[in-house]
């Protein structure tokens, strides 16, 4: 017998990872917009399915629901894996699976969002202090710049540093836990997914809240 009863023990990690990816593929931005009768976020603004683009519809409640949904889907499978006693590498793989599900959702032709809220949910499940550090960084940068993309980029850049101090495992041969490596991978992809925003920020054409281009 094992955690899933009828599934061989050797396949249990694969089941967790696949399930996390499928959950991550759910696009709350699209579902919430449809629920509120708003345009598909892929067809307006930046074309992103995340809360920031949904907020441009003028419906704050829709943006908040999108944010909460994306955070929850990142948090839940990782939290559940931890509660189920999964090893560190399995929990890390589950975190990456749900994150990549958001970036490359199977339900939407593998064209998803940038992963900021989902990554936050993953970090929240691993260590609330790590998530808090990332959120405070985002808030500080956004308060000064009014650019959501810039705030996300700075938070993503600093997240591995925060993870190093909070999650580094001295027992690991290289002094870095699987969790730190997971955060580093998410950060790299977060920055990569924001490459168009980086170009706009450098060109001075990025859209900021309360700012003109």
mmCIF file of C-alpha atoms in Angstrom:
data_model
loop_
_atom_site.group_PDB
_atom_site.id
_atom_site.type_symbol
_atom_site.label_atom_id
_atom_site.label_comp_id
_atom_site.label_asym_id
_atom_site.label_seq_id
_atom_site.Cartn_x
_atom_site.Cartn_y
_atom_site.Cartn_z
ATOM 1 C CA UNK A 1 0.000 0.000 0.000
ATOM 2 C CA UNK A 2 1.072 3.627 -0.461
ATOM 3 C CA UNK A 3 -0.254 7.186 -0.273
ATOM 4 C CA UNK A 4 -2.641 6.611 -3.195
ATOM 5 C CA UNK A 5 -3.562 3.025 -2.341
ATOM 6 C CA UNK A 6 -3.659 1.433 -5.798
ATOM 7 C CA UNK A 7 -0.714 3.240 -7.430
ATOM 8 C CA UNK A 8 2.776 1.677 -7.247
ATOM 9 C CA UNK A 9 5.100 3.566 -4.904
ATOM 10 C CA UNK A 10 7.544 4.341 -7.718
ATOM 11 C CA UNK A 11 4.815 6.178 -9.648
ATOM 12 C CA UNK A 12 3.527 8.304 -6.772
ATOM 13 C CA UNK A 13 5.911 11.271 -7.438
ATOM 14 C CA UNK A 14 4.895 11.279 -11.107
ATOM 15 C CA UNK A 15 1.206 11.398 -10.156
ATOM 16 C CA UNK A 16 1.818 14.338 -7.835
ATOM 17 C CA UNK A 17 3.803 16.199 -10.492
ATOM 18 C CA UNK A 18 1.269 15.620 -13.291
ATOM 19 C CA UNK A 19 -1.640 16.607 -11.037
ATOM 20 C CA UNK A 20 0.181 19.797 -10.031
ATOM 21 C CA UNK A 21 0.827 20.689 -13.666
ATOM 22 C CA UNK A 22 -2.836 20.170 -14.572
ATOM 23 C CA UNK A 23 -3.919 22.367 -11.675
ATOM 24 C CA UNK A 24 -1.405 25.016 -12.691
ATOM 25 C CA UNK A 25 -2.837 24.988 -16.206
ATOM 26 C CA UNK A 26 -6.125 26.408 -14.949
ATOM 27 C CA UNK A 27 -6.174 30.079 -16.004
ATOM 28 C CA UNK A 28 -8.154 31.972 -13.388
ATOM 29 C CA UNK A 29 -7.759 35.188 -15.353
ATOM 30 C CA UNK A 30 -9.733 33.699 -18.234
ATOM 31 C CA UNK A 31 -12.318 31.991 -16.025
ATOM 32 C CA UNK A 32 -12.919 35.018 -13.803
ATOM 33 C CA UNK A 33 -13.161 37.374 -16.786
ATOM 34 C CA UNK A 34 -15.767 35.102 -18.334
ATOM 35 C CA UNK A 35 -17.648 34.957 -15.030
ATOM 36 C CA UNK A 36 -17.749 38.769 -14.835
ATOM 37 C CA UNK A 37 -18.643 39.173 -18.494
ATOM 38 C CA UNK A 38 -15.314 40.856 -19.244
ATOM 39 C CA UNK A 39 -13.233 40.489 -22.405
ATOM 40 C CA UNK A 40 -10.837 37.567 -22.573
ATOM 41 C CA UNK A 41 -7.609 39.001 -21.063
ATOM 42 C CA UNK A 42 -5.643 37.453 -23.920
ATOM 43 C CA UNK A 43 -7.356 39.873 -26.305
ATOM 44 C CA UNK A 44 -6.837 43.139 -24.408
ATOM 45 C CA UNK A 45 -4.035 45.158 -22.857
ATOM 46 C CA UNK A 46 -0.802 43.218 -22.631
ATOM 47 C CA UNK A 47 -2.547 39.963 -23.552
ATOM 48 C CA UNK A 48 -1.431 38.419 -20.289
ATOM 49 C CA UNK A 49 -3.847 36.222 -18.306
ATOM 50 C CA UNK A 50 -2.697 37.487 -14.905
ATOM 51 C CA UNK A 51 -4.331 39.794 -12.390
ATOM 52 C CA UNK A 52 -2.505 42.921 -13.561
ATOM 53 C CA UNK A 53 -3.994 42.723 -17.042
ATOM 54 C CA UNK A 54 -7.429 41.758 -15.691
ATOM 55 C CA UNK A 55 -7.247 44.894 -13.515
ATOM 56 C CA UNK A 56 -7.029 46.984 -16.680
ATOM 57 C CA UNK A 57 -10.654 46.020 -17.360
ATOM 58 C CA UNK A 58 -11.557 48.366 -14.496
ATOM 59 C CA UNK A 59 -13.079 45.555 -12.429
ATOM 60 C CA UNK A 60 -10.938 45.394 -9.294
ATOM 61 C CA UNK A 61 -12.915 42.517 -7.817
ATOM 62 C CA UNK A 62 -12.149 40.414 -10.904
ATOM 63 C CA UNK A 63 -8.451 41.213 -10.598
ATOM 64 C CA UNK A 64 -8.447 40.306 -6.897
ATOM 65 C CA UNK A 65 -10.180 36.986 -7.579
ATOM 66 C CA UNK A 66 -7.679 36.233 -10.336
ATOM 67 C CA UNK A 67 -4.796 37.016 -8.006
ATOM 68 C CA UNK A 68 -6.197 34.853 -5.217
ATOM 69 C CA UNK A 69 -6.897 31.990 -7.614
ATOM 70 C CA UNK A 70 -3.383 32.039 -9.070
ATOM 71 C CA UNK A 71 -1.806 32.233 -5.612
ATOM 72 C CA UNK A 72 -4.022 29.416 -4.316
ATOM 73 C CA UNK A 73 -3.221 27.045 -7.161
ATOM 74 C CA UNK A 74 0.496 27.572 -6.477
ATOM 75 C CA UNK A 75 0.092 27.112 -2.736
ATOM 76 C CA UNK A 76 -2.312 24.176 -2.536
ATOM 77 C CA UNK A 77 -0.423 21.312 -4.248
ATOM 78 C CA UNK A 78 2.849 22.232 -2.528
ATOM 79 C CA UNK A 79 1.144 22.500 0.865
ATOM 80 C CA UNK A 80 -0.630 19.190 0.267
ATOM 81 C CA UNK A 81 2.633 17.491 -0.728
ATOM 82 C CA UNK A 82 4.261 18.772 2.458
ATOM 83 C CA UNK A 83 1.343 17.587 4.575
ATOM 84 C CA UNK A 84 1.521 14.184 2.888
ATOM 85 C CA UNK A 85 5.171 13.760 3.859
ATOM 86 C CA UNK A 86 6.645 13.967 0.364
ATOM 87 C CA UNK A 87 10.424 14.285 0.195
ATOM 88 C CA UNK A 88 12.039 17.647 -0.534
ATOM 89 C CA UNK A 89 12.745 16.861 -4.180
ATOM 90 C CA UNK A 90 9.151 15.759 -4.800
ATOM 91 C CA UNK A 91 7.768 18.888 -3.133
ATOM 92 C CA UNK A 92 10.144 21.009 -5.228
ATOM 93 C CA UNK A 93 9.109 19.182 -8.397
ATOM 94 C CA UNK A 94 5.441 19.725 -7.531
ATOM 95 C CA UNK A 95 6.148 23.442 -7.068
ATOM 96 C CA UNK A 96 7.854 23.693 -10.446
ATOM 97 C CA UNK A 97 5.109 21.644 -12.102
ATOM 98 C CA UNK A 98 2.297 23.929 -10.968
ATOM 99 C CA UNK A 99 4.405 26.973 -11.897
ATOM 100 C CA UNK A 100 5.121 25.656 -15.407
ATOM 101 C CA UNK A 101 1.463 24.704 -15.717
ATOM 102 C CA UNK A 102 0.621 28.399 -15.398
ATOM 103 C CA UNK A 103 3.328 29.405 -17.873
ATOM 104 C CA UNK A 104 2.535 26.671 -20.395
ATOM 105 C CA UNK A 105 -1.061 25.490 -19.768
ATOM 106 C CA UNK A 106 -2.149 22.406 -21.635
ATOM 107 C CA UNK A 107 -5.735 23.722 -21.777
ATOM 108 C CA UNK A 108 -4.788 26.887 -23.672
ATOM 109 C CA UNK A 109 -2.292 25.777 -26.288
ATOM 110 C CA UNK A 110 0.639 26.082 -23.851
ATOM 111 C CA UNK A 111 0.307 29.883 -23.903
ATOM 112 C CA UNK A 112 -0.040 31.098 -20.339
ATOM 113 C CA UNK A 113 0.885 33.882 -17.973
ATOM 114 C CA UNK A 114 4.096 35.123 -16.443
ATOM 115 C CA UNK A 115 3.752 33.205 -13.196
ATOM 116 C CA UNK A 116 4.246 35.886 -10.541
ATOM 117 C CA UNK A 117 1.207 35.056 -8.397
ATOM 118 C CA UNK A 118 1.613 31.295 -8.821
ATOM 119 C CA UNK A 119 5.279 31.494 -7.821
ATOM 120 C CA UNK A 120 4.205 33.492 -4.776
ATOM 121 C CA UNK A 121 1.792 30.724 -3.830
ATOM 122 C CA UNK A 122 4.534 28.117 -4.131
ATOM 123 C CA UNK A 123 6.863 30.155 -1.909
ATOM 124 C CA UNK A 124 4.058 30.762 0.587
ATOM 125 C CA UNK A 125 3.633 27.014 1.032
ATOM 126 C CA UNK A 126 7.385 26.460 1.447
ATOM 127 C CA UNK A 127 8.036 29.340 3.853
ATOM 128 C CA UNK A 128 5.657 32.242 4.596
ATOM 129 C CA UNK A 129 8.628 34.464 5.447
ATOM 130 C CA UNK A 130 10.042 33.914 1.962
ATOM 131 C CA UNK A 131 6.726 34.905 0.420
ATOM 132 C CA UNK A 132 6.485 37.938 2.708
ATOM 133 C CA UNK A 133 9.959 39.123 1.714
ATOM 134 C CA UNK A 134 9.034 38.860 -1.978
ATOM 135 C CA UNK A 135 5.714 40.665 -1.458
ATOM 136 C CA UNK A 136 7.313 43.506 0.513
ATOM 137 C CA UNK A 137 9.917 43.909 -2.218
ATOM 138 C CA UNK A 138 7.190 44.060 -4.863
ATOM 139 C CA UNK A 139 5.208 46.621 -2.846
ATOM 140 C CA UNK A 140 8.248 48.825 -2.231
ATOM 141 C CA UNK A 141 9.322 48.903 -5.886
ATOM 142 C CA UNK A 142 5.762 49.393 -7.148
ATOM 143 C CA UNK A 143 5.110 52.206 -4.660
ATOM 144 C CA UNK A 144 8.108 54.089 -6.014
ATOM 145 C CA UNK A 145 7.911 53.241 -9.725
ATOM 146 C CA UNK A 146 4.208 52.407 -10.306
ATOM 147 C CA UNK A 147 5.381 49.682 -12.679
ATOM 148 C CA UNK A 148 4.036 46.216 -11.836
ATOM 149 C CA UNK A 149 6.497 44.576 -14.224
ATOM 150 C CA UNK A 150 9.507 46.308 -12.655
ATOM 151 C CA UNK A 151 8.315 45.332 -9.185
ATOM 152 C CA UNK A 152 7.955 41.712 -10.307
ATOM 153 C CA UNK A 153 11.404 41.713 -11.895
ATOM 154 C CA UNK A 154 13.115 43.072 -8.773
ATOM 155 C CA UNK A 155 11.222 40.655 -6.524
ATOM 156 C CA UNK A 156 12.125 37.750 -8.813
ATOM 157 C CA UNK A 157 15.777 38.764 -8.826
ATOM 158 C CA UNK A 158 15.947 38.958 -5.036
ATOM 159 C CA UNK A 159 13.810 35.866 -4.299
ATOM 160 C CA UNK A 160 16.739 33.401 -4.656
ATOM 161 C CA UNK A 161 18.789 35.580 -2.304
ATOM 162 C CA UNK A 162 16.002 35.504 0.278
ATOM 163 C CA UNK A 163 15.640 31.744 -0.261
ATOM 164 C CA UNK A 164 19.368 31.241 0.280
ATOM 165 C CA UNK A 165 19.229 32.806 3.718
ATOM 166 C CA UNK A 166 15.915 31.247 4.714
ATOM 167 C CA UNK A 167 16.069 27.810 3.098
ATOM 168 C CA UNK A 168 19.724 26.889 2.572
ATOM 169 C CA UNK A 169 20.399 23.370 3.851
ATOM 170 C CA UNK A 170 23.760 22.916 5.543
ATOM 171 C CA UNK A 171 23.412 19.129 5.238
ATOM 172 C CA UNK A 172 23.331 19.351 1.468
ATOM 173 C CA UNK A 173 26.669 18.658 -0.195
ATOM 174 C CA UNK A 174 26.705 22.028 -1.926
ATOM 175 C CA UNK A 175 24.885 23.877 0.835
ATOM 176 C CA UNK A 176 21.763 24.539 -1.231
ATOM 177 C CA UNK A 177 18.458 22.804 -0.658
ATOM 178 C CA UNK A 178 16.145 21.658 -3.435
ATOM 179 C CA UNK A 179 13.841 24.476 -2.369
ATOM 180 C CA UNK A 180 16.467 27.131 -3.085
ATOM 181 C CA UNK A 181 17.122 25.612 -6.489
ATOM 182 C CA UNK A 182 13.373 25.565 -7.171
ATOM 183 C CA UNK A 183 13.092 29.277 -6.340
ATOM 184 C CA UNK A 184 16.089 30.023 -8.557
ATOM 185 C CA UNK A 185 14.508 28.206 -11.515
ATOM 186 C CA UNK A 186 11.220 30.047 -11.027
ATOM 187 C CA UNK A 187 13.057 33.373 -10.832
ATOM 188 C CA UNK A 188 14.950 32.733 -14.060
ATOM 189 C CA UNK A 189 11.735 31.908 -15.904
ATOM 190 C CA UNK A 190 9.900 34.851 -14.353
ATOM 191 C CA UNK A 191 12.558 37.193 -15.688
ATOM 192 C CA UNK A 192 12.513 35.448 -19.070
ATOM 193 C CA UNK A 193 8.743 35.771 -19.308
ATOM 194 C CA UNK A 194 9.076 39.495 -18.644
ATOM 195 C CA UNK A 195 11.581 40.062 -21.452
ATOM 196 C CA UNK A 196 9.104 42.152 -23.481
ATOM 197 C CA UNK A 197 8.474 44.294 -20.389
ATOM 198 C CA UNK A 198 12.219 44.740 -19.934
ATOM 199 C CA UNK A 199 12.489 46.076 -23.486
ATOM 200 C CA UNK A 200 9.591 48.480 -22.884
ATOM 201 C CA UNK A 201 11.036 49.649 -19.565
ATOM 202 C CA UNK A 202 14.357 50.394 -21.247
ATOM 203 C CA UNK A 203 12.582 52.183 -24.090
ATOM 204 C CA UNK A 204 10.314 54.115 -21.721
ATOM 205 C CA UNK A 205 7.157 52.722 -23.285
ATOM 206 C CA UNK A 206 6.010 50.384 -20.498
ATOM 207 C CA UNK A 207 2.512 50.985 -19.124
ATOM 208 C CA UNK A 208 2.513 51.964 -15.463
ATOM 209 C CA UNK A 209 -0.446 52.439 -13.145
ATOM 210 C CA UNK A 210 -1.167 56.128 -12.921
ATOM 211 C CA UNK A 211 1.499 56.856 -15.524
ATOM 212 C CA UNK A 212 1.450 57.857 -19.151
ATOM 213 C CA UNK A 213 3.764 56.127 -21.581
#
